[in-house]
Every structure is written in structure tokens, then in C-alpha cells.
PDB file of C-alpha atoms in Angstrom:
ATOM      1  CA  UNK A   1     207.450  26.481  93.295  1.00 64.00           C
ATOM      2  CA  UNK A   2     206.864  28.999  96.056  1.00 72.00           C
ATOM      3  CA  UNK A   3     209.679  30.828  97.658  1.00 83.00           C
ATOM      4  CA  UNK A   4     210.012  31.002 101.514  1.00 83.00           C
ATOM      5  CA  UNK A   5     207.932  34.073 101.783  1.00 83.00           C
ATOM      6  CA  UNK A   6     205.118  32.463  99.831  1.00 82.00           C
ATOM      7  CA  UNK A   7     205.290  29.375 101.951  1.00 87.00           C
ATOM      8  CA  UNK A   8     205.239  31.410 105.226  1.00 87.00           C
ATOM      9  CA  UNK A   9     202.349  33.341 103.927  1.00 89.00           C
ATOM     10  CA  UNK A  10     200.254  30.141 102.998  1.00 88.00           C
ATOM     11  CA  UNK A  11     201.334  28.536 106.536  1.00 89.00           C
ATOM     12  CA  UNK A  12     200.176  31.750 108.332  1.00 89.00           C
ATOM     13  CA  UNK A  13     196.886  31.829 106.355  1.00 92.00           C
ATOM     14  CA  UNK A  14     196.252  28.206 107.106  1.00 91.00           C
ATOM     15  CA  UNK A  15     197.065  28.665 110.780  1.00 92.00           C
ATOM     16  CA  UNK A  16     194.703  31.616 110.982  1.00 92.00           C
ATOM     17  CA  UNK A  17     191.905  29.725 109.326  1.00 91.00           C
ATOM     18  CA  UNK A  18     192.413  26.751 111.605  1.00 91.00           C
ATOM     19  CA  UNK A  19     192.334  29.138 114.622  1.00 90.00           C
ATOM     20  CA  UNK A  20     189.084  30.758 113.387  1.00 90.00           C
ATOM     21  CA  UNK A  21     187.503  27.244 112.856  1.00 89.00           C
ATOM     22  CA  UNK A  22     188.508  26.230 116.336  1.00 89.00           C
ATOM     23  CA  UNK A  23     187.080  29.514 117.887  1.00 88.00           C
ATOM     24  CA  UNK A  24     183.816  29.095 115.962  1.00 85.00           C
ATOM     25  CA  UNK A  25     183.493  25.515 117.193  1.00 84.00           C
ATOM     26  CA  UNK A  26     184.241  26.528 120.666  1.00 82.00           C
ATOM     27  CA  UNK A  27     181.513  29.243 120.415  1.00 81.00           C
ATOM     28  CA  UNK A  28     179.140  26.818 118.998  1.00 77.00           C
ATOM     29  CA  UNK A  29     179.786  24.369 121.839  1.00 79.00           C
ATOM     30  CA  UNK A  30     179.379  27.167 124.288  1.00 78.00           C
ATOM     31  CA  UNK A  31     175.891  27.888 122.946  1.00 75.00           C
ATOM     32  CA  UNK A  32     175.093  24.178 123.134  1.00 76.00           C
ATOM     33  CA  UNK A  33     176.271  24.077 126.741  1.00 76.00           C
ATOM     34  CA  UNK A  34     173.892  26.985 127.545  1.00 81.00           C
ATOM     35  CA  UNK A  35     171.137  25.315 125.934  1.00 81.00           C
ATOM     36  CA  UNK A  36     171.835  22.106 127.771  1.00 83.00           C
ATOM     37  CA  UNK A  37     171.887  24.139 131.026  1.00 84.00           C
ATOM     38  CA  UNK A  38     168.483  25.567 130.211  1.00 87.00           C
ATOM     39  CA  UNK A  39     167.104  22.163 129.403  1.00 87.00           C
ATOM     40  CA  UNK A  40     168.484  20.786 132.743  1.00 89.00           C
ATOM     41  CA  UNK A  41     166.716  23.776 134.603  1.00 90.00           C
ATOM     42  CA  UNK A  42     163.570  22.897 132.815  1.00 92.00           C
ATOM     43  CA  UNK A  43     163.804  19.195 133.488  1.00 91.00           C
ATOM     44  CA  UNK A  44     164.265  20.009 137.244  1.00 92.00           C
ATOM     45  CA  UNK A  45     161.198  22.178 137.241  1.00 93.00           C
ATOM     46  CA  UNK A  46     159.268  19.332 135.522  1.00 92.00           C
ATOM     47  CA  UNK A  47     160.539  16.811 138.097  1.00 92.00           C
ATOM     48  CA  UNK A  48     159.342  19.123 140.758  1.00 91.00           C
ATOM     49  CA  UNK A  49     155.902  19.389 139.194  1.00 92.00           C
ATOM     50  CA  UNK A  50     155.812  15.538 138.802  1.00 91.00           C
ATOM     51  CA  UNK A  51     156.539  15.149 142.524  1.00 90.00           C
ATOM     52  CA  UNK A  52     153.633  17.387 143.337  1.00 91.00           C
ATOM     53  CA  UNK A  53     151.454  15.270 140.797  1.00 91.00           C
ATOM     54  CA  UNK A  54     152.427  12.081 142.601  1.00 90.00           C
ATOM     55  CA  UNK A  55     151.451  13.545 146.024  1.00 89.00           C
ATOM     56  CA  UNK A  56     148.100  14.580 144.604  1.00 90.00           C
ATOM     57  CA  UNK A  57     147.579  11.242 142.845  1.00 88.00           C
ATOM     58  CA  UNK A  58     148.227   9.533 146.218  1.00 88.00           C
ATOM     59  CA  UNK A  59     145.560  11.769 147.843  1.00 88.00           C
ATOM     60  CA  UNK A  60     143.079  10.966 145.042  1.00 87.00           C
ATOM     61  CA  UNK A  61     143.810   7.056 145.312  1.00 86.00           C
ATOM     62  CA  UNK A  62     143.224   7.442 149.118  1.00 85.00           C
ATOM     63  CA  UNK A  63     139.904   9.194 148.335  1.00 86.00           C
ATOM     64  CA  UNK A  64     139.027   6.627 145.766  1.00 88.00           C
ATOM     65  CA  UNK A  65     139.534   3.919 148.290  1.00 87.00           C
ATOM     66  CA  UNK A  66     137.264   5.606 150.726  1.00 88.00           C
ATOM     67  CA  UNK A  67     134.654   5.955 148.044  1.00 88.00           C
ATOM     68  CA  UNK A  68     135.239   2.280 147.158  1.00 89.00           C
ATOM     69  CA  UNK A  69     134.723   1.186 150.725  1.00 89.00           C
ATOM     70  CA  UNK A  70     131.640   3.466 151.071  1.00 88.00           C
ATOM     71  CA  UNK A  71     130.014   1.911 147.940  1.00 89.00           C
ATOM     72  CA  UNK A  72     130.785  -1.583 149.187  1.00 88.00           C
ATOM     73  CA  UNK A  73     129.154  -0.866 152.575  1.00 87.00           C
ATOM     74  CA  UNK A  74     126.075   0.598 150.717  1.00 85.00           C
ATOM     75  CA  UNK A  75     125.952  -2.530 148.672  1.00 84.00           C
ATOM     76  CA  UNK A  76     126.171  -4.698 151.635  1.00 83.00           C
ATOM     77  CA  UNK A  77     123.436  -2.683 153.444  1.00 79.00           C
ATOM     78  CA  UNK A  78     121.090  -2.547 150.374  1.00 78.00           C
ATOM     79  CA  UNK A  79     118.193  -5.072 150.746  1.00 74.00           C
ATOM     80  CA  UNK A  80     117.722  -7.543 147.923  1.00 77.00           C
ATOM     81  CA  UNK A  81     114.449  -7.508 146.049  1.00 78.00           C
ATOM     82  CA  UNK A  82     113.010 -10.257 148.160  1.00 77.00           C
ATOM     83  CA  UNK A  83     113.984  -8.463 151.385  1.00 74.00           C
ATOM     84  CA  UNK A  84     112.381  -5.248 150.079  1.00 72.00           C
ATOM     85  CA  UNK A  85     109.007  -7.093 149.370  1.00 74.00           C
ATOM     86  CA  UNK A  86     108.977  -8.500 152.799  1.00 71.00           C
ATOM     87  CA  UNK A  87     109.822  -4.983 154.292  1.00 70.00           C
ATOM     88  CA  UNK A  88     106.737  -3.612 152.298  1.00 67.00           C
ATOM     89  CA  UNK A  89     104.641  -6.250 153.938  1.00 70.00           C
ATOM     90  CA  UNK A  90     105.900  -5.393 157.427  1.00 71.00           C
ATOM     91  CA  UNK A  91     105.157  -1.678 156.883  1.00 72.00           C
ATOM     92  CA  UNK A  92     101.585  -2.496 155.754  1.00 74.00           C
ATOM     93  CA  UNK A  93     100.970  -4.534 158.862  1.00 74.00           C
ATOM     94  CA  UNK A  94     102.546  -1.869 161.099  1.00 73.00           C
ATOM     95  CA  UNK A  95     100.269   0.679 159.452  1.00 78.00           C
ATOM     96  CA  UNK A  96      97.172  -1.374 160.105  1.00 76.00           C
ATOM     97  CA  UNK A  97      98.118  -1.691 163.690  1.00 77.00           C
ATOM     98  CA  UNK A  98      98.948   2.004 164.004  1.00 79.00           C
ATOM     99  CA  UNK A  99      95.805   3.323 162.209  1.00 78.00           C
ATOM    100  CA  UNK A 100      93.466   0.870 163.667  1.00 66.00           C
TER     101      UNK A 100
END
């Protein structure tokens, strides 16, 4: 068996080891906390960029609706094939009158 000095020595060594483990664990968590802080800053930057992208997307969607409306207007104004044939006949008759 160990005498009192031996027991005290072992107790002190165990306490020192436990203290070192706790300190190392705390330092490790401090590093993790710093990394989380950096990640949070990056996420905030990404969120800011996403807000800008959403605004640009809204502008693009507005532009697309204008283009869509313009295309629909052109489609409604475009004569059908039959209307176009009749238009050619009218131009021919106008040319005859104009150049006669």
C-alpha cells in the first residue's frame, strides 16, 4: 500500500491532469466559438447578398412581364395568313390606281 505522501502525490497528479484536460477542453471550445462567430459573419454576408439577388430578381420578373405583354400585343396585332393575303390584294389594287 501507499503511504500518505504517495497518496497525496497521486492525488495532486490526478488533480493536475484533470485541470489540464479542462483547460485544453476550454481552449478547444474557444476555438470552436471563434469559428462559429466567423461562420455567423459569413452567413450574414450571404443573407445580405441574397437580399440583393431577390431585389434584382424582382426587377427581372418585372422586365419579363413587360416583354411578355409586348409579345402578346405583337401576337394580337400580327395578321393571320388569310388577312395577309387580302392585304397583298389591297396593295396591288392601290398600286394600280396610284400608277395608272
